[in-house]
Short mmCIF file of N, CA and C in Angstrom, two decimals:
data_model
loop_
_atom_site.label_atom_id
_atom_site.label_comp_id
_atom_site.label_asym_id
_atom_site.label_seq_id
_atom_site.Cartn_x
_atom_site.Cartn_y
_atom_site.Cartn_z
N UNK L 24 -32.39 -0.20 -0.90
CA UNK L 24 -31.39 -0.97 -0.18
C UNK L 24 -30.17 -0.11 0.07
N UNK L 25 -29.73 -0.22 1.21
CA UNK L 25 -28.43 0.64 1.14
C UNK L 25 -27.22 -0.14 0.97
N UNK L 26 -26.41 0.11 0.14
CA UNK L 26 -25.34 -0.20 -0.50
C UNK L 26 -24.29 -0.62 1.01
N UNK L 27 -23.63 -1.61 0.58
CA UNK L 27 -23.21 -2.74 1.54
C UNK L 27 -21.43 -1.76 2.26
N UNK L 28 -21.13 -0.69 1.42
CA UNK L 28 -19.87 -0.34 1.68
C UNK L 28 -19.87 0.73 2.86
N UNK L 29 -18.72 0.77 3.79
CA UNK L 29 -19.00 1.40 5.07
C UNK L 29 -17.58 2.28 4.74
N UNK L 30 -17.46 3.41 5.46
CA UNK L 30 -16.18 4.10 5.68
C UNK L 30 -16.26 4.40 7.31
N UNK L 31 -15.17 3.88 7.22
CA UNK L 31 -14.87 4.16 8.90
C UNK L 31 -13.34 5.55 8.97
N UNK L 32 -13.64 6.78 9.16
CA UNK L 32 -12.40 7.64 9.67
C UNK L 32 -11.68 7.41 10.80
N UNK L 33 -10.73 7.35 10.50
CA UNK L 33 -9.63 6.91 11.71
C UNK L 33 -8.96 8.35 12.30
N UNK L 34 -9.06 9.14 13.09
CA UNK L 34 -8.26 10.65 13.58
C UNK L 34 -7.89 10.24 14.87
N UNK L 35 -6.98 10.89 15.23
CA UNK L 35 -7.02 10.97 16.72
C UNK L 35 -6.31 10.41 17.65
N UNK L 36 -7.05 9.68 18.54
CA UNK L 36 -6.77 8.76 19.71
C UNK L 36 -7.08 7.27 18.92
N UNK L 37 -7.90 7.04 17.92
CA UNK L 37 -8.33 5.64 17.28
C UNK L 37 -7.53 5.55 15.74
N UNK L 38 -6.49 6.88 15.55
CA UNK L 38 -5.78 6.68 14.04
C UNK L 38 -4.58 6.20 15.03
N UNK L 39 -4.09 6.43 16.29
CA UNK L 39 -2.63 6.32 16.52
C UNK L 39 -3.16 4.70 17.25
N UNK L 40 -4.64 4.15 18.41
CA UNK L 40 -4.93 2.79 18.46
C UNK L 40 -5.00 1.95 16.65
N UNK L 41 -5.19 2.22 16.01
CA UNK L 41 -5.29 1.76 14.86
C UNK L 41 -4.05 1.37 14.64
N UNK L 42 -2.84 2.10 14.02
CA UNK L 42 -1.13 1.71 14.23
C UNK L 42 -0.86 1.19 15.28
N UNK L 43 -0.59 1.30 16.39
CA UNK L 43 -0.28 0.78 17.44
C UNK L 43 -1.11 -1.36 17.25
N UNK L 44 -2.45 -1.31 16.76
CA UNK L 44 -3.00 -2.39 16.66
C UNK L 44 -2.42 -2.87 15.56
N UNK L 45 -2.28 -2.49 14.60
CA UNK L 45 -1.25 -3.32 13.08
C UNK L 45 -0.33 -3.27 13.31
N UNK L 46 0.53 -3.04 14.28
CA UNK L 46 2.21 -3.39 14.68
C UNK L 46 1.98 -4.28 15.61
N UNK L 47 0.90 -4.25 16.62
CA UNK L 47 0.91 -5.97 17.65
C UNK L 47 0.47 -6.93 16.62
N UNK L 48 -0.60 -6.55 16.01
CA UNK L 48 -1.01 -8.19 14.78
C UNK L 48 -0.09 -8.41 14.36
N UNK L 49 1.15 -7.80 13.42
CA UNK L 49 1.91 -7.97 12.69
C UNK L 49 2.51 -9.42 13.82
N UNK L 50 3.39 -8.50 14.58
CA UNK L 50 4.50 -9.34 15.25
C UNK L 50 3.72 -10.28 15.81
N UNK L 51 2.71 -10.52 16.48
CA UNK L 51 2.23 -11.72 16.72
C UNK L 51 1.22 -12.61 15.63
N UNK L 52 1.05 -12.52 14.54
CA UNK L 52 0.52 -12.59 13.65
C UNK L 52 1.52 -13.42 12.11
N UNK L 53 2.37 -12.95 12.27
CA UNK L 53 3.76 -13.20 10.82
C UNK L 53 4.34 -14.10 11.71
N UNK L 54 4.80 -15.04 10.77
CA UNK L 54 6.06 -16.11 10.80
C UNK L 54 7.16 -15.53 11.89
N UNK L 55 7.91 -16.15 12.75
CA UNK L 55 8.66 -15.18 13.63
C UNK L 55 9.94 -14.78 12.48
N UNK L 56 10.20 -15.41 11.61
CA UNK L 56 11.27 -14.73 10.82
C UNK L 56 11.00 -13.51 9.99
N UNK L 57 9.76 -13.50 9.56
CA UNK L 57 9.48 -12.08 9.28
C UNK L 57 9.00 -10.86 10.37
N UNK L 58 8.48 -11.45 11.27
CA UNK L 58 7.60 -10.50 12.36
C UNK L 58 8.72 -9.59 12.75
N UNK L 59 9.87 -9.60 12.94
CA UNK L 59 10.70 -8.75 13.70
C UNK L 59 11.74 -8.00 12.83
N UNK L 60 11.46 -8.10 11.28
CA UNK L 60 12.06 -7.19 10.17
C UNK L 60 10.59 -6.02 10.29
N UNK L 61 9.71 -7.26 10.04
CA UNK L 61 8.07 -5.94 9.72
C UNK L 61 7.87 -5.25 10.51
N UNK L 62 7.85 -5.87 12.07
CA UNK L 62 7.61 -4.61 13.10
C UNK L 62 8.85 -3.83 12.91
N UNK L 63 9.85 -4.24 13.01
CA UNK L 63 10.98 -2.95 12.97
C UNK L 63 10.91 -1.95 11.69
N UNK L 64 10.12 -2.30 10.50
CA UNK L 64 9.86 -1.17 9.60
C UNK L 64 8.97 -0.27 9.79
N UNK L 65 7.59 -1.26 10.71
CA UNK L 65 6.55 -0.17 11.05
C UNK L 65 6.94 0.53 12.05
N UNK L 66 7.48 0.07 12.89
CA UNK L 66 8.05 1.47 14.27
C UNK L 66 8.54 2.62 13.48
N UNK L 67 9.37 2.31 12.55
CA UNK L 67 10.17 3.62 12.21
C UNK L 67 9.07 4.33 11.07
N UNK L 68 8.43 3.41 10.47
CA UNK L 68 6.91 4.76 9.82
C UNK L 68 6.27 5.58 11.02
N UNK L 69 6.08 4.77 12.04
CA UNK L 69 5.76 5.15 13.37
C UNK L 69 5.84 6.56 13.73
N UNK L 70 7.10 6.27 13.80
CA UNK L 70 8.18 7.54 14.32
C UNK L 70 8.52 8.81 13.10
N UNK L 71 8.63 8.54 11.88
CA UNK L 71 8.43 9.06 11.05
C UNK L 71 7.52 9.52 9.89
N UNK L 72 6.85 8.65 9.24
CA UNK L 72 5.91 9.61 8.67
C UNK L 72 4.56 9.00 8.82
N UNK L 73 4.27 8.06 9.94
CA UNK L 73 2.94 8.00 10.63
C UNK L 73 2.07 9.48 11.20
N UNK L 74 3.37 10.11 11.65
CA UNK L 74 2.86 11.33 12.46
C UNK L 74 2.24 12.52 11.30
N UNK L 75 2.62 12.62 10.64
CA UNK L 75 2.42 13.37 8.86
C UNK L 75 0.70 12.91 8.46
N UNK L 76 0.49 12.13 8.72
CA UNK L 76 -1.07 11.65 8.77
C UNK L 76 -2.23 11.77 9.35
N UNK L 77 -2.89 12.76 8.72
CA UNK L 77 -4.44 13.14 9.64
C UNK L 77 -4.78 12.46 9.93
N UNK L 78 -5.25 11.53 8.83
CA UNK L 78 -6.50 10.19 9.34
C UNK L 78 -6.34 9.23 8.20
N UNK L 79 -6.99 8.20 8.50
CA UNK L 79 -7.39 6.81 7.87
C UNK L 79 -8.29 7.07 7.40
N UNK L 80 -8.85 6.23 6.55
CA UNK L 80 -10.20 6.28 6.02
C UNK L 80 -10.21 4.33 5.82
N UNK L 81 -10.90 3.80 6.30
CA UNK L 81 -11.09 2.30 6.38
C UNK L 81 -12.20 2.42 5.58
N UNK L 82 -11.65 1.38 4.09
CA UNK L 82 -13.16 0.77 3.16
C UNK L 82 -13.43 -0.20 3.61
N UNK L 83 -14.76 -0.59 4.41
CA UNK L 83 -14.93 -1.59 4.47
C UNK L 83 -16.58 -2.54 3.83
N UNK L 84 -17.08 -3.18 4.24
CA UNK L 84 -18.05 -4.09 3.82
C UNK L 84 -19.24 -4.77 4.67
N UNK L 85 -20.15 -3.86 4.81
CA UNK L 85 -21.23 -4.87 5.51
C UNK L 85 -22.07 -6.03 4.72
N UNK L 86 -21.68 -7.16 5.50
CA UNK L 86 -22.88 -7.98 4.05
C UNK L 86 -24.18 -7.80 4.65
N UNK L 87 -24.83 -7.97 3.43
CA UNK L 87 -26.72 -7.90 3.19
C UNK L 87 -26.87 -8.70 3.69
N UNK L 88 -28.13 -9.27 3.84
CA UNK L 88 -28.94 -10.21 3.39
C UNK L 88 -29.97 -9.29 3.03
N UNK L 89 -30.44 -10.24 1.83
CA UNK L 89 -31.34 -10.08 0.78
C UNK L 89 -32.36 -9.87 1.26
N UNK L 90 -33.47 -9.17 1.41
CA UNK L 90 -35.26 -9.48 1.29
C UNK L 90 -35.81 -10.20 0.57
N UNK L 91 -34.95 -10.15 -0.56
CA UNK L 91 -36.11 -11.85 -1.32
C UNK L 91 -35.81 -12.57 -0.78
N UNK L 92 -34.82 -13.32 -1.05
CA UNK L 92 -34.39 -14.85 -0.80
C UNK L 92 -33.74 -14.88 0.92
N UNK L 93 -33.55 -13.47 1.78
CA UNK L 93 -33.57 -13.81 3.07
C UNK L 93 -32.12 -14.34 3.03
N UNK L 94 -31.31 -14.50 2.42
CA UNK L 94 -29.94 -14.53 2.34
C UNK L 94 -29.15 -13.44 1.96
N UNK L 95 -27.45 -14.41 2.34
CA UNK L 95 -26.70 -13.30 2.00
C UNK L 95 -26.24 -13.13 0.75
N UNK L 96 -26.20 -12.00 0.09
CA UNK L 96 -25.50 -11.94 -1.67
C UNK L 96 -23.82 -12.30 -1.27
N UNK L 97 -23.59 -13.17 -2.49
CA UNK L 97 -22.43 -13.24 -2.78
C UNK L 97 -21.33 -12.03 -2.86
N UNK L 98 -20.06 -12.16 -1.88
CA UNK L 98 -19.66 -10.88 -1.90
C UNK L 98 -19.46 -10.47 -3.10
N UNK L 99 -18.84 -10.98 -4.20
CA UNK L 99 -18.71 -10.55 -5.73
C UNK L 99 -20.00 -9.46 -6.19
N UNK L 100 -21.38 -9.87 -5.83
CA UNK L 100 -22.42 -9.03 -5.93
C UNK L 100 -22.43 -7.97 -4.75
N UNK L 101 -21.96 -8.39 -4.15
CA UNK L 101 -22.05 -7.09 -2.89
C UNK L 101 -21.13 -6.01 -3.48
N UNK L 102 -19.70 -6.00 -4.31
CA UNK L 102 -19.18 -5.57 -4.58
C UNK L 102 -19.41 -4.84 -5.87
N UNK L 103 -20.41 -4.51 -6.26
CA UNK L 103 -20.78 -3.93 -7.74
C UNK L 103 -20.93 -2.35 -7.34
N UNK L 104 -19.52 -1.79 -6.69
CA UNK L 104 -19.68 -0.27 -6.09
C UNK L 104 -18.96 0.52 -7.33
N UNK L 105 -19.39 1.34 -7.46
CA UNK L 105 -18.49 2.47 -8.32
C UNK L 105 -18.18 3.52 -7.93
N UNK L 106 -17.14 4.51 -7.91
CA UNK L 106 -16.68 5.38 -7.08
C UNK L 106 -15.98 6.36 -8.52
N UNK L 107 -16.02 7.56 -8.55
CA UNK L 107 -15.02 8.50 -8.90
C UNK L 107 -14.74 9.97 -8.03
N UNK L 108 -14.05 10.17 -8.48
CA UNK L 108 -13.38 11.36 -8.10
C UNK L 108 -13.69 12.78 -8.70
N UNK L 109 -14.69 13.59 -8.12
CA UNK L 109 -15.48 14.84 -9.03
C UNK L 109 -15.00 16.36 -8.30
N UNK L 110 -14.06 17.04 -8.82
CA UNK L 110 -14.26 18.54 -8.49
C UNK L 110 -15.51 19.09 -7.95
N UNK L 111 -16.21 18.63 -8.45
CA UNK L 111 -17.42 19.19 -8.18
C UNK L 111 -18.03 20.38 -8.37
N UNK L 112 -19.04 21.07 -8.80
CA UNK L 112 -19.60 22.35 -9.54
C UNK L 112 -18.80 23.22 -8.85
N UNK L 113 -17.88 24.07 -9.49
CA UNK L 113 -17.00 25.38 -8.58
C UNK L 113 -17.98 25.72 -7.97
N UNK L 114 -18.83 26.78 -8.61
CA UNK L 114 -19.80 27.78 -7.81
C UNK L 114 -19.71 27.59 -6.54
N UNK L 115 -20.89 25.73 -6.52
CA UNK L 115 -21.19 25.51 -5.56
C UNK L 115 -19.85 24.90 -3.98
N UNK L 116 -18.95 24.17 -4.93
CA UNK L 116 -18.17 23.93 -4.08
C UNK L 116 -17.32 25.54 -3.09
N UNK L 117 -17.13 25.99 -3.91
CA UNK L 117 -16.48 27.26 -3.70
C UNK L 117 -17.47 28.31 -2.71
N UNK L 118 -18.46 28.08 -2.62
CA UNK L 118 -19.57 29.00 -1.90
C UNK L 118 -19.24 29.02 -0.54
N UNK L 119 -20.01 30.51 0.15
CA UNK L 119 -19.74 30.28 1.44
C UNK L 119 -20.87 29.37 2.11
N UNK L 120 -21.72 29.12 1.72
CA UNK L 120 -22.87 28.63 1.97
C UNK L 120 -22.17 26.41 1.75
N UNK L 121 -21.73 26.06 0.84
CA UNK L 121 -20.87 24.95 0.52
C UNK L 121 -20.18 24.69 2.19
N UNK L 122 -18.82 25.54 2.22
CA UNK L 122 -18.37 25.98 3.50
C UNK L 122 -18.90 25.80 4.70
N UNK L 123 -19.75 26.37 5.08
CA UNK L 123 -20.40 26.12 6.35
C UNK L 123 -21.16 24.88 6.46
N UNK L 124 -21.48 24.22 4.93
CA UNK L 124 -22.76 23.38 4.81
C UNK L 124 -21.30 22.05 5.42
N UNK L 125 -20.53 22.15 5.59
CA UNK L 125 -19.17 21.25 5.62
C UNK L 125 -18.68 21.10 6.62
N UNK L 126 -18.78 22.77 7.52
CA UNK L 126 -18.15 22.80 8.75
C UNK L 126 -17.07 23.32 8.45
N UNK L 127 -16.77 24.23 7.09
CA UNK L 127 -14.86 24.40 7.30
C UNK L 127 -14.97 26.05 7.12
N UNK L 128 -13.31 26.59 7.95
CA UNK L 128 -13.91 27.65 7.83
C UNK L 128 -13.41 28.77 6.69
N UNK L 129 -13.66 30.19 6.53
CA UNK L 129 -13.31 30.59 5.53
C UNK L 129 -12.31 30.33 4.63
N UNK L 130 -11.75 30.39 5.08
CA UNK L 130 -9.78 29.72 4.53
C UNK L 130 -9.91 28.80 3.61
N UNK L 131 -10.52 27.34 4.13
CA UNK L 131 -10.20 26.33 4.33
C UNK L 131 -10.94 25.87 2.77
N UNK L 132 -10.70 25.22 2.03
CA UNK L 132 -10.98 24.49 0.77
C UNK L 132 -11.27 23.60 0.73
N UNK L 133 -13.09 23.00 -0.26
CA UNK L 133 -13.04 21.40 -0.41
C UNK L 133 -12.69 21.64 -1.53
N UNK L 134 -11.89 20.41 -1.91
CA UNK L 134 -10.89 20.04 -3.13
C UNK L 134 -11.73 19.39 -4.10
N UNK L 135 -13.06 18.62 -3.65
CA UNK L 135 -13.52 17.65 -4.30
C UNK L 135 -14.41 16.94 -3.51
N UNK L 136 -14.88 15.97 -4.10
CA UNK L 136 -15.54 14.86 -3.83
C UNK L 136 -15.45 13.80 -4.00
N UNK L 137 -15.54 12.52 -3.76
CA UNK L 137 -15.76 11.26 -4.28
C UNK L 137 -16.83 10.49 -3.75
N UNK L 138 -17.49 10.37 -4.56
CA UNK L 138 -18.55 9.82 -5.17
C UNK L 138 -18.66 8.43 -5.41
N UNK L 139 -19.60 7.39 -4.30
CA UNK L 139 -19.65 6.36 -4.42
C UNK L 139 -20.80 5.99 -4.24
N UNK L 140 -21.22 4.92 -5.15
CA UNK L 140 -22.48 4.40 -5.25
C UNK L 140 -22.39 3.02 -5.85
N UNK L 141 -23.46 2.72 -5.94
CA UNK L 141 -24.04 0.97 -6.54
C UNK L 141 -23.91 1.60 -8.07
N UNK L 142 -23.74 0.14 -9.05
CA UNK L 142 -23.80 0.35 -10.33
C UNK L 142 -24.16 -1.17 -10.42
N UNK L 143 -24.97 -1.15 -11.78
CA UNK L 143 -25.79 -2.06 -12.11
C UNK L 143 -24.93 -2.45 -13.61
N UNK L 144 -24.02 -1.89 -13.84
CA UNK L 144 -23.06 -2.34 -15.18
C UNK L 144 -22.11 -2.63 -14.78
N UNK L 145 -21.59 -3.22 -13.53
CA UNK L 145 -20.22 -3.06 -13.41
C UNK L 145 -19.65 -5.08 -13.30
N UNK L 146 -21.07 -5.47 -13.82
CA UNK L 146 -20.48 -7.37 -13.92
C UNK L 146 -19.69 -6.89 -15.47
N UNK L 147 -20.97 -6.24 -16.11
CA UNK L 147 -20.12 -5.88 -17.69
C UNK L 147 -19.20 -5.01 -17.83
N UNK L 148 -18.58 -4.47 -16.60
CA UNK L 148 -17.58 -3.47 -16.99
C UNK L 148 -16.15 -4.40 -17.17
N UNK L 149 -15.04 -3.26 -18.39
CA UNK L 149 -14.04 -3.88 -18.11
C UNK L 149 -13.14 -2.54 -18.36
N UNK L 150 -12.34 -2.35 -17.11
CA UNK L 150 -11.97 -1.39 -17.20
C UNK L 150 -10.41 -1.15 -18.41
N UNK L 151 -10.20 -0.49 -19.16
CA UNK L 151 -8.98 -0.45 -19.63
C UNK L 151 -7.55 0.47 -19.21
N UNK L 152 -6.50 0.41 -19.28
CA UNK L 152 -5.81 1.51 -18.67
C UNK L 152 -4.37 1.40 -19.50
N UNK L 153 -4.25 2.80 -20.16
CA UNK L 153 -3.04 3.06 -20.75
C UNK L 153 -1.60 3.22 -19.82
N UNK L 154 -0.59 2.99 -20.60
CA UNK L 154 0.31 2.80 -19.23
C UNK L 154 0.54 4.58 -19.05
N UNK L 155 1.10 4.11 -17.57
CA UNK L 155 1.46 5.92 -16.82
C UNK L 155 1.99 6.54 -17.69
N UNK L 156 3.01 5.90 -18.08
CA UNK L 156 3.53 6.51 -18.82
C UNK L 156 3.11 7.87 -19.83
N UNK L 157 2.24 7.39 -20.19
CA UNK L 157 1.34 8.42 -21.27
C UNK L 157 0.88 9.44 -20.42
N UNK L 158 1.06 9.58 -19.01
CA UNK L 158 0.25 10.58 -18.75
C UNK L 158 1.21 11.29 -17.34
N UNK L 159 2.14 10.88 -17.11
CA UNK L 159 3.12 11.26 -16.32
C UNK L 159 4.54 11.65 -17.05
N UNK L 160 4.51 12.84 -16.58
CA UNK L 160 6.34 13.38 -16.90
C UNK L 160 7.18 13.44 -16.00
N UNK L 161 8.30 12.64 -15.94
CA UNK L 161 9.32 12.84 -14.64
C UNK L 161 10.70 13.75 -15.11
N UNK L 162 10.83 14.83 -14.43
CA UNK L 162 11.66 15.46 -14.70
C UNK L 162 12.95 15.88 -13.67
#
């Protein structure tokens, strides 16, 4: 079965239609007492550090339907994705052979990977998390 989660990249001519489309929803979309504080904040990301942005990356969700039961899974079950974040084997990442297998060119560096898939533990997962604190220094 292929796993229900989609990524859509946004670059281009469809990252700047993309903004341009969440500043018309907004204002026609929000209460008119908020619509015309929100659009006036997004113009000026707009103008300022919209442009600073390669691309989008949209998570999104196709639902199934099932082959057994010919229905659709509950999104809660559709959602049993797990994802991390892997350096990935130097060697291989670092290779020129990696590189080309990518499309990038000598220069150019993959940083990593992330890694997403289905997990079959994740009704029983519970994730825990120490505060930032413990792991951030502001100086």
């Amino acid at each position: 079965m292929l796993p229900p989660i989609r990524f859509v990249v946004l670059e281009g001519d469809a990252k700047l239609r993309f903004e341009d489309l969440t500043i018309d929803l907004l204002g026609m979309k929000l209460p008119e007492s908020q619509a015309q504080a929100t659009v006036a904040k997004l113009v000026m990301k707009w103008e300022k550090t919209w442009p600073l942005v390669s691309c989008y990356i949209a998570i999104c969700m196709k639902k199934v339907v099932t082959a057994k039961s010919g229905k659709r899974n509950p999104e809660w079950e559709d959602l049993c994705v797990a994802s991390y974040w892997s350096s990935w084997q130097e060697l291989a990442r670092d290779s020129t052979q990696m590189k080309d297998f990518l499309g990038l060119s000598a220069e150019d560096r993959c940083l990593g990977v992330l890694t997403v898939g289905m997990s079959d533990r994740m009704g029983a997962y519970r994730g825990t998390r120490k505060p930032y604190e413990d792991k951030v220094t502001w100086k």
